[in-house]
PDB file of C-alpha atoms in Angstrom:
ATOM      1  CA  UNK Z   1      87.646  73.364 119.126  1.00  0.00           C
ATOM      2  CA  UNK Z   2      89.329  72.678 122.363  1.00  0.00           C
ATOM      3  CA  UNK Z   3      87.526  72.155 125.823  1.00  0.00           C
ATOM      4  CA  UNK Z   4      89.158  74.648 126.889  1.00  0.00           C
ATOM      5  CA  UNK Z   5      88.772  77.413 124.732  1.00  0.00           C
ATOM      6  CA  UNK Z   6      84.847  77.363 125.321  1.00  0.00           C
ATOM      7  CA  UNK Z   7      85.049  80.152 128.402  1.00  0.00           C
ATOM      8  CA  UNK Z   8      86.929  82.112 126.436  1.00  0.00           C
ATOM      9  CA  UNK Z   9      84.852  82.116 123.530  1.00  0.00           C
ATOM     10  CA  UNK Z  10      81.433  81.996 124.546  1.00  0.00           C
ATOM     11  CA  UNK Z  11      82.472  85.250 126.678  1.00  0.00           C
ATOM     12  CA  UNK Z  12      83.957  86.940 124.141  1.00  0.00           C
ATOM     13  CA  UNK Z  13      81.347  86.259 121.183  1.00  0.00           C
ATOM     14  CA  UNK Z  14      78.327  87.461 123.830  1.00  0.00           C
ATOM     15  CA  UNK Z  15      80.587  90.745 123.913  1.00  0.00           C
ATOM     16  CA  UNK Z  16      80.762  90.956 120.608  1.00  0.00           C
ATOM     17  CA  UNK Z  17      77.514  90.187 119.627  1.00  0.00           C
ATOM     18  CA  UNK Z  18      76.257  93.262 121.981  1.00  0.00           C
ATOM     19  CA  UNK Z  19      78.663  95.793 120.374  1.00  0.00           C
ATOM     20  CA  UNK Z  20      76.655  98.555 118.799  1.00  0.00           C
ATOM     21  CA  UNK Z  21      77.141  99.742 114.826  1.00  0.00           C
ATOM     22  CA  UNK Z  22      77.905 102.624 116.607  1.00  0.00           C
ATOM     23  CA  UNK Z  23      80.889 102.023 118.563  1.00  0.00           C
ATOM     24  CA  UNK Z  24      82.546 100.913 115.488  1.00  0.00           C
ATOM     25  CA  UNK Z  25      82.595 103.400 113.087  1.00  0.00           C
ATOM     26  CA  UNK Z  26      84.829 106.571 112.993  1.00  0.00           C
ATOM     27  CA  UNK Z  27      87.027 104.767 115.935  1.00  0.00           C
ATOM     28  CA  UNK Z  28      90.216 107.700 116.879  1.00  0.00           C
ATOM     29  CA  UNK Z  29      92.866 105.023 115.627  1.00  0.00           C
ATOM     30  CA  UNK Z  30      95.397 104.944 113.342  1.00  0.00           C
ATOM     31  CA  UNK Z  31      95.005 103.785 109.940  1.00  0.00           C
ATOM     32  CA  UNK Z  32      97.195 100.908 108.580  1.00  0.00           C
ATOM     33  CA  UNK Z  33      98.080 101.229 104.742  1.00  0.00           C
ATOM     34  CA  UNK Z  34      96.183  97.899 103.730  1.00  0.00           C
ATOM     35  CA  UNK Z  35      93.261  95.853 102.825  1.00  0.00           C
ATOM     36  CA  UNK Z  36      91.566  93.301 105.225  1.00  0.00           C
ATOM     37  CA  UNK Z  37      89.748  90.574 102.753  1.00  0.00           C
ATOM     38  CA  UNK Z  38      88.583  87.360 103.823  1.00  0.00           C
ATOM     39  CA  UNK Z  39      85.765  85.195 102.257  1.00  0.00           C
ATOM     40  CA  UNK Z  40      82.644  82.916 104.376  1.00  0.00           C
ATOM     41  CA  UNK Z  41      80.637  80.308 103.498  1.00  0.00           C
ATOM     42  CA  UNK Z  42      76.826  79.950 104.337  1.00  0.00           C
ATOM     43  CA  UNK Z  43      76.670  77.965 107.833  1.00  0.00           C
ATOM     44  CA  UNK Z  44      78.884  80.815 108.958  1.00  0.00           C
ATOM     45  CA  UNK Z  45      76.820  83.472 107.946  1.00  0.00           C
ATOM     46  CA  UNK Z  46      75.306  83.827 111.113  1.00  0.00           C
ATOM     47  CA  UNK Z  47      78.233  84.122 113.358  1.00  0.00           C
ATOM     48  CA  UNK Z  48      80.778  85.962 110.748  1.00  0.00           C
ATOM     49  CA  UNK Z  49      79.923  89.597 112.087  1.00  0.00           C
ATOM     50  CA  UNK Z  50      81.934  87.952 115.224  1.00  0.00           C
ATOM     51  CA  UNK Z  51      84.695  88.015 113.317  1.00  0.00           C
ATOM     52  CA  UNK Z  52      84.060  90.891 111.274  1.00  0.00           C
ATOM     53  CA  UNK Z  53      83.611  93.230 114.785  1.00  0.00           C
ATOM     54  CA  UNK Z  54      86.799  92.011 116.601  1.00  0.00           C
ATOM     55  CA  UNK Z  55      88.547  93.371 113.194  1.00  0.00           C
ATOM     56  CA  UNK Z  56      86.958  96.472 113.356  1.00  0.00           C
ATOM     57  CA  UNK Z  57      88.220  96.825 117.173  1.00  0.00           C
ATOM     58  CA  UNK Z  58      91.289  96.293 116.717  1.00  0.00           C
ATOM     59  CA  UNK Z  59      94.247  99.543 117.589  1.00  0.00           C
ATOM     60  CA  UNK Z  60      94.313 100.327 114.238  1.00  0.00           C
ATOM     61  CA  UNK Z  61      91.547 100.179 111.534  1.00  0.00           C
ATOM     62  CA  UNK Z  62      92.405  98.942 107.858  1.00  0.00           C
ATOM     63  CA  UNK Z  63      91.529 101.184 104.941  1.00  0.00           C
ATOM     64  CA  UNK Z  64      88.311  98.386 104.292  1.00  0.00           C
ATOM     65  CA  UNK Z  65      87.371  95.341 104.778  1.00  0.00           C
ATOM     66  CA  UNK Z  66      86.097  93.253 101.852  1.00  0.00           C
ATOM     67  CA  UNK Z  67      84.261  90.520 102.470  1.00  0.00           C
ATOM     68  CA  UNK Z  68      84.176  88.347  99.323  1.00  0.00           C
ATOM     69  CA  UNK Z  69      80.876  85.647  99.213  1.00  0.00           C
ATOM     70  CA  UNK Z  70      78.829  83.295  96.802  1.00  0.00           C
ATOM     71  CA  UNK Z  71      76.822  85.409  94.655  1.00  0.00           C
ATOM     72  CA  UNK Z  72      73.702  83.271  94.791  1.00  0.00           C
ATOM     73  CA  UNK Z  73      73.443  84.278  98.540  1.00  0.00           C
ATOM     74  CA  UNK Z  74      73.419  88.166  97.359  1.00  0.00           C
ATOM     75  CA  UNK Z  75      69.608  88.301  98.951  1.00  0.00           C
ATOM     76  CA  UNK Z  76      69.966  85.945 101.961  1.00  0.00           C
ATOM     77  CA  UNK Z  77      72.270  87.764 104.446  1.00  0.00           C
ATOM     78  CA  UNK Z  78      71.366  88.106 107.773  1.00  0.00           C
ATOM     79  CA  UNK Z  79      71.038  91.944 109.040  1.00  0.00           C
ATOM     80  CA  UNK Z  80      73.672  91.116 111.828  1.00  0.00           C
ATOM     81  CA  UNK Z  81      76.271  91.385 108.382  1.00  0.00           C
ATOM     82  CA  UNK Z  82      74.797  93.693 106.393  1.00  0.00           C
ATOM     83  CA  UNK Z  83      74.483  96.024 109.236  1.00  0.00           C
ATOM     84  CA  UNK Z  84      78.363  96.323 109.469  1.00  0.00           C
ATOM     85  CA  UNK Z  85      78.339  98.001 105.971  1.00  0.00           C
ATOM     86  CA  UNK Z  86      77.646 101.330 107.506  1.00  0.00           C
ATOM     87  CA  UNK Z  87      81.046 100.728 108.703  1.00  0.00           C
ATOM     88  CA  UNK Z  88      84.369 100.248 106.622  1.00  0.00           C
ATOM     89  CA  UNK Z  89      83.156  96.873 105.480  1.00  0.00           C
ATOM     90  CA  UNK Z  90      82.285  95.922 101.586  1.00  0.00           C
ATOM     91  CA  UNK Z  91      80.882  92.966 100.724  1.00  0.00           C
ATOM     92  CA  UNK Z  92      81.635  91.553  97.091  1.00  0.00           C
ATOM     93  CA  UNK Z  93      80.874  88.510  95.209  1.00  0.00           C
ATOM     94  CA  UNK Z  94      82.395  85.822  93.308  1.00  0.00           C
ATOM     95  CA  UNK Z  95      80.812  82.875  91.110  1.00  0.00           C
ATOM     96  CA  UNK Z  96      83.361  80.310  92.889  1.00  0.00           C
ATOM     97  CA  UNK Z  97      82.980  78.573  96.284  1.00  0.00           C
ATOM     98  CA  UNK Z  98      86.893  77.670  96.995  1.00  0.00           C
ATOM     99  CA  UNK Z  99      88.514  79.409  99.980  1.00  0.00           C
ATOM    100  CA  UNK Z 100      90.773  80.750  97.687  1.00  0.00           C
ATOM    101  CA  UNK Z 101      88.593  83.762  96.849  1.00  0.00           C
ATOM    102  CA  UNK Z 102      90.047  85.525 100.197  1.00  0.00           C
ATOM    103  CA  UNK Z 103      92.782  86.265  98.104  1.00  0.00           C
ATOM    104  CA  UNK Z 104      92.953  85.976  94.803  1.00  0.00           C
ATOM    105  CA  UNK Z 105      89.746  88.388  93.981  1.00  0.00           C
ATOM    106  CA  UNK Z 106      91.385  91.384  96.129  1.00  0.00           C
ATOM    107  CA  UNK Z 107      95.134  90.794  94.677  1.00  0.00           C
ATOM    108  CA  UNK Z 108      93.305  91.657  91.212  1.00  0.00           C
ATOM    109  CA  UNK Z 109      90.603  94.167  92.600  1.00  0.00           C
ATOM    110  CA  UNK Z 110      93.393  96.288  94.788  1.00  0.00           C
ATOM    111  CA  UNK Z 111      96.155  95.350  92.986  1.00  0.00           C
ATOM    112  CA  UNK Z 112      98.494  98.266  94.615  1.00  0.00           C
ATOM    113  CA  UNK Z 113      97.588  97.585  98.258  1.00  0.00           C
ATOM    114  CA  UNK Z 114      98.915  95.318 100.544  1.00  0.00           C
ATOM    115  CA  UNK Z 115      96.309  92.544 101.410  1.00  0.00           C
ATOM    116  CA  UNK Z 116      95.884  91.017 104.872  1.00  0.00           C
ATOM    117  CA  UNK Z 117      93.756  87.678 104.495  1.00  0.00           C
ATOM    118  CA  UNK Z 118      91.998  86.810 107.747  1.00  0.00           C
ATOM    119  CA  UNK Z 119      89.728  83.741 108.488  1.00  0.00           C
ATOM    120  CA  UNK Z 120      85.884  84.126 109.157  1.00  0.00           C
ATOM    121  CA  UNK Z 121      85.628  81.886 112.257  1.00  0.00           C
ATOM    122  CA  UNK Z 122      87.893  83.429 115.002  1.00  0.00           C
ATOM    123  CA  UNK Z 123      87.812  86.205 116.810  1.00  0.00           C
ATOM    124  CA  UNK Z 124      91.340  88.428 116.696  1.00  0.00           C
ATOM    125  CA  UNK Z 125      92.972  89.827 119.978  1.00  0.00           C
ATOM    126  CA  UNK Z 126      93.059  93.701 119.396  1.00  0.00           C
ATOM    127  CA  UNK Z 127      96.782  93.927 118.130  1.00  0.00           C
ATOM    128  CA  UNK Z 128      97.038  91.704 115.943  1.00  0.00           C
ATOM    129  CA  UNK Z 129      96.842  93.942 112.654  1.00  0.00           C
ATOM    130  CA  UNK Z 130      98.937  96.225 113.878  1.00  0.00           C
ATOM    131  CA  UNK Z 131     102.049  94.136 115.002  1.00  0.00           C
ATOM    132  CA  UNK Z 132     101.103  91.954 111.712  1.00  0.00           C
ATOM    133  CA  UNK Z 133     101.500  95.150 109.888  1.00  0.00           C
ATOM    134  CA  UNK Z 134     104.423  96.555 111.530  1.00  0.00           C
ATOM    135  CA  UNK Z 135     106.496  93.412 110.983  1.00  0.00           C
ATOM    136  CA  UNK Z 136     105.357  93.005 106.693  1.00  0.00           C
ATOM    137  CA  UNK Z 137     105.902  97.140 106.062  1.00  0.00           C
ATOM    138  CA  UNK Z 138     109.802  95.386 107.470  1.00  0.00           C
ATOM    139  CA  UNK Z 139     109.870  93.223 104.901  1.00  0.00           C
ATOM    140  CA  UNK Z 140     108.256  94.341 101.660  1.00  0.00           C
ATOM    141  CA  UNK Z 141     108.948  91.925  99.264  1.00  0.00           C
ATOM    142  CA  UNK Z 142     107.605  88.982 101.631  1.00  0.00           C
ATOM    143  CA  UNK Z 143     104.540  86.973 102.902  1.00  0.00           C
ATOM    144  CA  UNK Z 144     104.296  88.151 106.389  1.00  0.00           C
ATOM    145  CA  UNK Z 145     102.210  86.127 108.705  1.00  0.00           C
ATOM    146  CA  UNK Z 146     102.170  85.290 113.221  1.00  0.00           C
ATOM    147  CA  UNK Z 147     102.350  81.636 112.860  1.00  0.00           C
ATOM    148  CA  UNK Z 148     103.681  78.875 110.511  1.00  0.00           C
ATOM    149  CA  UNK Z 149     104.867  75.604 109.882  1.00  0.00           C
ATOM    150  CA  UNK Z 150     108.265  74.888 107.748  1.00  0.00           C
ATOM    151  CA  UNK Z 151     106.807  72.354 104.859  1.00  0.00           C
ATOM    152  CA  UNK Z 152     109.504  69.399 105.640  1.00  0.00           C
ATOM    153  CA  UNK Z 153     110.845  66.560 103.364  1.00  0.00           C
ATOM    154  CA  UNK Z 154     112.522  63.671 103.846  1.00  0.00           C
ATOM    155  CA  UNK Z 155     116.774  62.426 102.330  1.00  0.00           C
ATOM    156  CA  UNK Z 156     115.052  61.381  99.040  1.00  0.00           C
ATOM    157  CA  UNK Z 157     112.673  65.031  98.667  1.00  0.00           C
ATOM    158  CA  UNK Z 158     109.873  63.593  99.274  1.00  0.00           C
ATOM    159  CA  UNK Z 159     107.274  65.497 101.285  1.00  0.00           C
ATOM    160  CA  UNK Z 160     107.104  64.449 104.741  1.00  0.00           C
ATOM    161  CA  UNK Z 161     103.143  64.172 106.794  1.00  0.00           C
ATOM    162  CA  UNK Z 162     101.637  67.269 108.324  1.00  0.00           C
ATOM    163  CA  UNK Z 163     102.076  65.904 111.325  1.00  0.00           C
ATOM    164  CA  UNK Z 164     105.974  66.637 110.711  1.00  0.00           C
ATOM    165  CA  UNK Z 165     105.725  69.727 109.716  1.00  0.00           C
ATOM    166  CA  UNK Z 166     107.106  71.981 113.077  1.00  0.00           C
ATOM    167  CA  UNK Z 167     105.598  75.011 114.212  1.00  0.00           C
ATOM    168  CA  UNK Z 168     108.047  77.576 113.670  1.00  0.00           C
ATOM    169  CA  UNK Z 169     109.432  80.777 115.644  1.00  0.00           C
ATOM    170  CA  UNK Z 170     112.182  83.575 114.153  1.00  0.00           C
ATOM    171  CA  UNK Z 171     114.345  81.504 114.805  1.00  0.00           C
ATOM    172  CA  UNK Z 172     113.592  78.081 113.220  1.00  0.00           C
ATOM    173  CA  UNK Z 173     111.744  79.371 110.332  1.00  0.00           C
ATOM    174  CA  UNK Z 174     112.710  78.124 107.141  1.00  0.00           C
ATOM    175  CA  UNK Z 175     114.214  80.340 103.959  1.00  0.00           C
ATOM    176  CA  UNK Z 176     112.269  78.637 101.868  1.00  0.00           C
ATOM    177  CA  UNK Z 177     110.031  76.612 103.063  1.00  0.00           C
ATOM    178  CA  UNK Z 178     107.977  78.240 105.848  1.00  0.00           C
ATOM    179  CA  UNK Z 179     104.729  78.439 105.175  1.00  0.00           C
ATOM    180  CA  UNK Z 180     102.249  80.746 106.498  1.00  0.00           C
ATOM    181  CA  UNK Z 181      98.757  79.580 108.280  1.00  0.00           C
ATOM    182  CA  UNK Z 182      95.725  81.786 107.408  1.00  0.00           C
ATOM    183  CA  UNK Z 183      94.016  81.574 110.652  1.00  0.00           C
ATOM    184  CA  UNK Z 184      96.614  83.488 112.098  1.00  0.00           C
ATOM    185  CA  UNK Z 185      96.566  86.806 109.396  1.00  0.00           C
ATOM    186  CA  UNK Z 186      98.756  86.725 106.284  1.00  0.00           C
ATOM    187  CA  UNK Z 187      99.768  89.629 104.972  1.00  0.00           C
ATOM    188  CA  UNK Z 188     100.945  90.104 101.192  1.00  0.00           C
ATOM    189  CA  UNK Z 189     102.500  93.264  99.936  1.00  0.00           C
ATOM    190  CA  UNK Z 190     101.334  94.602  96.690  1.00  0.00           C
ATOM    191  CA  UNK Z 191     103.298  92.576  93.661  1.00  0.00           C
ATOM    192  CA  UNK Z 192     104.587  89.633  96.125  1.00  0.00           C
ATOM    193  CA  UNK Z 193     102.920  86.928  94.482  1.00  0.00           C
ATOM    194  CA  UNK Z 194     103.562  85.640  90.920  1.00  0.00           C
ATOM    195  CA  UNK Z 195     100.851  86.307  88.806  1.00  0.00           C
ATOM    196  CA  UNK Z 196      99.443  82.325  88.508  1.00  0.00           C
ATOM    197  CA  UNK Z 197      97.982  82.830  91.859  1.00  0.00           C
ATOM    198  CA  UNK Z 198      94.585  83.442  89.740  1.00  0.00           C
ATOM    199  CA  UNK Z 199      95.133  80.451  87.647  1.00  0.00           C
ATOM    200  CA  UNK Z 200      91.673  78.518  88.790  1.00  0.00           C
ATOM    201  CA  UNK Z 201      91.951  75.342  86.784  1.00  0.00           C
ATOM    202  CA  UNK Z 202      95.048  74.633  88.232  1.00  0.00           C
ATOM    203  CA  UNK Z 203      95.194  75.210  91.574  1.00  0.00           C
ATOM    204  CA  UNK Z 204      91.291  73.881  91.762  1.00  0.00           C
ATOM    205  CA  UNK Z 205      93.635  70.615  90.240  1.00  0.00           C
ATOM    206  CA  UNK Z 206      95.906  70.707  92.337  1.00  0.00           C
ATOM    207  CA  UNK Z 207      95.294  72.453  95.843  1.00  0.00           C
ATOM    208  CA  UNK Z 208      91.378  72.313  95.967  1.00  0.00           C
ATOM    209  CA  UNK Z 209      91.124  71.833  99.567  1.00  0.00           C
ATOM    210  CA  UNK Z 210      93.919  74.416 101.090  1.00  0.00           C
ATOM    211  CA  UNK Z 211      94.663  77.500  99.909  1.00  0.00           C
ATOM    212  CA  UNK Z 212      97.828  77.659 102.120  1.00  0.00           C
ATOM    213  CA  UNK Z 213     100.083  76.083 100.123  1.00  0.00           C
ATOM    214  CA  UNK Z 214      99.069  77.326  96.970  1.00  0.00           C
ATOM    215  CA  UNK Z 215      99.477  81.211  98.199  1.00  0.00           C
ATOM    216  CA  UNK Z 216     103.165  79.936  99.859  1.00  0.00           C
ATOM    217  CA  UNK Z 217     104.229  78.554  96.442  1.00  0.00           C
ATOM    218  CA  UNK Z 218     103.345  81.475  94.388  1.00  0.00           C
ATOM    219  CA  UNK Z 219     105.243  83.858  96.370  1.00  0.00           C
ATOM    220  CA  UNK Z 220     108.212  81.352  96.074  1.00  0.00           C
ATOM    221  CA  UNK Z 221     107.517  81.070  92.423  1.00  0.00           C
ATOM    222  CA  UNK Z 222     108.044  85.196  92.304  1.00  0.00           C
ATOM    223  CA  UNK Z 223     111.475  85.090  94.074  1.00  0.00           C
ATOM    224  CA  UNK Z 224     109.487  86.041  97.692  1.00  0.00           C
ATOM    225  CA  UNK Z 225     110.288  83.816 100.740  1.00  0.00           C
ATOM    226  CA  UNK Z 226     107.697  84.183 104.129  1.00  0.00           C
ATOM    227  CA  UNK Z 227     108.538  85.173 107.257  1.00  0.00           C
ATOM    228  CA  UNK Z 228     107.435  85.052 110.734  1.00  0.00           C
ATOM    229  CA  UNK Z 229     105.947  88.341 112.581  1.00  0.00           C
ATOM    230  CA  UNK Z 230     108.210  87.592 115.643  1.00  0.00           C
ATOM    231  CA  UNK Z 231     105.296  88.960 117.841  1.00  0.00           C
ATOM    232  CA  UNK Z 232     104.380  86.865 120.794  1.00  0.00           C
ATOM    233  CA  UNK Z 233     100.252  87.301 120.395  1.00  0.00           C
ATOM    234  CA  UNK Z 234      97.607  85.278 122.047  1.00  0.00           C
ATOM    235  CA  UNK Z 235      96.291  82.791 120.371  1.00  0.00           C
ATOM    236  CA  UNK Z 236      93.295  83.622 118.230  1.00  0.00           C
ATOM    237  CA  UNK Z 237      89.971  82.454 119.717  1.00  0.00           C
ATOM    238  CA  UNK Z 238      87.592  80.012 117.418  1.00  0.00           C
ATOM    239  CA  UNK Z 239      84.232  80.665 117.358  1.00  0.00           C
ATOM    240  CA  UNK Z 240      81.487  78.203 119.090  1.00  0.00           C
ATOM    241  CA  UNK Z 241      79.987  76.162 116.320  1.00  0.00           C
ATOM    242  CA  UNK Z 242      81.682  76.869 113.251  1.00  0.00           C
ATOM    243  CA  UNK Z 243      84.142  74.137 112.991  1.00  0.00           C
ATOM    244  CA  UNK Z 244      81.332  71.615 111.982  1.00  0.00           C
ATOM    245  CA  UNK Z 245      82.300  72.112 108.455  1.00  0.00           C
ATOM    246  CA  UNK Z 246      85.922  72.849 108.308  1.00  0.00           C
ATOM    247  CA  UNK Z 247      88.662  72.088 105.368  1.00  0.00           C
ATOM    248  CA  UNK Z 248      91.200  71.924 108.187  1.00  0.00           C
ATOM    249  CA  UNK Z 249      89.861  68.600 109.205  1.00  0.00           C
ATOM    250  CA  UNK Z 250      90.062  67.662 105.942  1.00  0.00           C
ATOM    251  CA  UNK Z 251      93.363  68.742 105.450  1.00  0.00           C
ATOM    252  CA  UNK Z 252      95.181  67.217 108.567  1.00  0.00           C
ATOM    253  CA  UNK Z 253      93.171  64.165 109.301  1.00  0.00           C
ATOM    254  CA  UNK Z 254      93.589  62.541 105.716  1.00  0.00           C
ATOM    255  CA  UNK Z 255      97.196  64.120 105.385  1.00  0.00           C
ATOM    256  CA  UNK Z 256      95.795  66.144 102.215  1.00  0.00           C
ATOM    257  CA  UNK Z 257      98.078  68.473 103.303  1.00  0.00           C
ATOM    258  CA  UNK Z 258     101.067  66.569 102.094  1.00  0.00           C
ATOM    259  CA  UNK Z 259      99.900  65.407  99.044  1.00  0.00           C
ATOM    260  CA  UNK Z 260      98.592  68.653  98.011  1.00  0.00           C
ATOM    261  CA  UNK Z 261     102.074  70.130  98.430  1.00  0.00           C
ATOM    262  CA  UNK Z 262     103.391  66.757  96.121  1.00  0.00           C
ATOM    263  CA  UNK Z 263     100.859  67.806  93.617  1.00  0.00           C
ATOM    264  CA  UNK Z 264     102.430  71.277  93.666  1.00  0.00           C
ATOM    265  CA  UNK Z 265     106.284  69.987  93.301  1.00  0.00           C
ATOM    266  CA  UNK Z 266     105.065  67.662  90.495  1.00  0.00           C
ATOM    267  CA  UNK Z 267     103.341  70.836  88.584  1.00  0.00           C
ATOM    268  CA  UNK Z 268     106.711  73.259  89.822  1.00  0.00           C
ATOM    269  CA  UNK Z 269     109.373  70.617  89.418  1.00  0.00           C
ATOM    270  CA  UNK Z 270     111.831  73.939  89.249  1.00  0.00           C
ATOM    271  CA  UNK Z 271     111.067  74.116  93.212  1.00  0.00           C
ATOM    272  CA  UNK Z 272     112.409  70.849  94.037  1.00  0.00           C
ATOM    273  CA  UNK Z 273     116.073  72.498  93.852  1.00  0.00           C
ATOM    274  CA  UNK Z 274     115.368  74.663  96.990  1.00  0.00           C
ATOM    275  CA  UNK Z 275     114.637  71.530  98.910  1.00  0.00           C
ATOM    276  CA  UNK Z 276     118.425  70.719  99.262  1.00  0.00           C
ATOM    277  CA  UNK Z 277     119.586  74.091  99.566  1.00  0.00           C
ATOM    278  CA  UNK Z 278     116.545  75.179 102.090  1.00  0.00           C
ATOM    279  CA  UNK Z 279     118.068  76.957 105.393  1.00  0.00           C
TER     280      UNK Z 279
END
């Protein structure tokens, strides 16, 4: 978390944290056609309703949210969650701990909705469903998300570090080859991803640590490219003291990134042949 983002969200989580049950229920906005899911692990218990309550006041309210967690913490959530359940907010459980579950559990549970995966450590500026959703119901047979990078190779096809993969506008982004961030909302129309995207063994083989990649490739592996929202938003705001344990460090400071998306080429060799004729 950056020095200065710490104003911002120490302000913003107080707010949050004070904002009645009450004043988040039976909001007069308008209803998106869609499914918020997301998943949490246990240090972030404590600070997830954050999240959960700048979802829930945002200009437009999803049909529910479904909150997928560990089932062996069924009896050991705190009543700042459980207390949002009165609201439009389900909590399910899974026998897995991957991050993966923010996805793969709703694609099967709603499996004619369109699913908007969110992350369980920021807090969302109040439009940022609604232009999210505005922009995928545009393009219904893609992965919709507000930010991305284009995955980027070198002459020989070989993928190049994380550190080279650009940040992407309308503009720049790739045909094939942008890939969607979570922490910025991705949304996935109903049928947009190929059917593998449940295959555990394999992507706990070879994408354990990112689920990113894995959710890119398996809309590619459907015939579905991604695309960028083209909405200018603020950027989301991380919340104080959850980034101790994150993958993301993980993931960019020991490139895992970029060998992850090897280990996906190597199990997908029909991919490669997009590489050269990427746009």
């Amino acid at each position: 978390m950056k020095l200065k983002e710490w104003p911002s969200s120490l302000y913003q989580s107080y707010r949050l944290k004070r904002t009645h049950i009450s004043k988040l229920i039976d909001r007069d906005v308008p209803e998106i056609d869609a499914i918020v899911s997301l998943t949490s692990i246990p240090s972030r218990l404590e600070t997830i309703h954050i999240t959960l309550k700048s979802v829930m006041l945002q200009d437009c309210k999803p049909k529910k949210i479904v909150l997928w967690l560990h089932e062996d913490l069924k009896n050991d959530l705190p009543k700042s969650l459980t207390d949002l359940t009165q609201g439009f907010l389900e909590i399910r459980y899974s026998k897995y701990t991957f991050s993966h579950r923010k996805l793969i559990h709703s694609v099967l549970a709603f499996p004619d909705d369109m699913i908007i995966t969110v992350d369980d450590d920021i807090i969302y500026h109040p439009t940022t469903l609604r232009k999210l959703y505005e922009a995928a119901v545009k393009n219904p047979n893609k992965v919709t998300s507000h930010r991305g990078r284009n995955i980027s190779f070198d002459s020989a096809g070989k993928v190049l570090p994380y550190s080279k993969w650009n940040y992407a506008n309308k503009e720049t982004a790739d045909k094939n080859w942008f890939m969607p961030i979570g922490a910025f909302t991705v949304a996935y129309p109903a049928g947009v991803l190929s059917k593998q995207v449940n295959d555990v063994d394999t992507f706990m083989r070879i994408t354990p640590k990112n689920d990113d990649p894995w959710f890119k490739v398996m809309a590619l592996l459907n015939g579905n490219n991604s695309v960028i929202s083209g909405y200018d938003l603020p950027e989301p705001t991380p919340i104080s003291g959850t980034q101790k344990i994150s993958l993301k460090k993980v993931n960019v400071d020991r490139d895992f990134n970029r060998q992850q998306m090897e280990n996906i080429l190597s199990e997908f060799p029909e991919l490669r042949k997009l590489i050269n004729t990427a746009s």
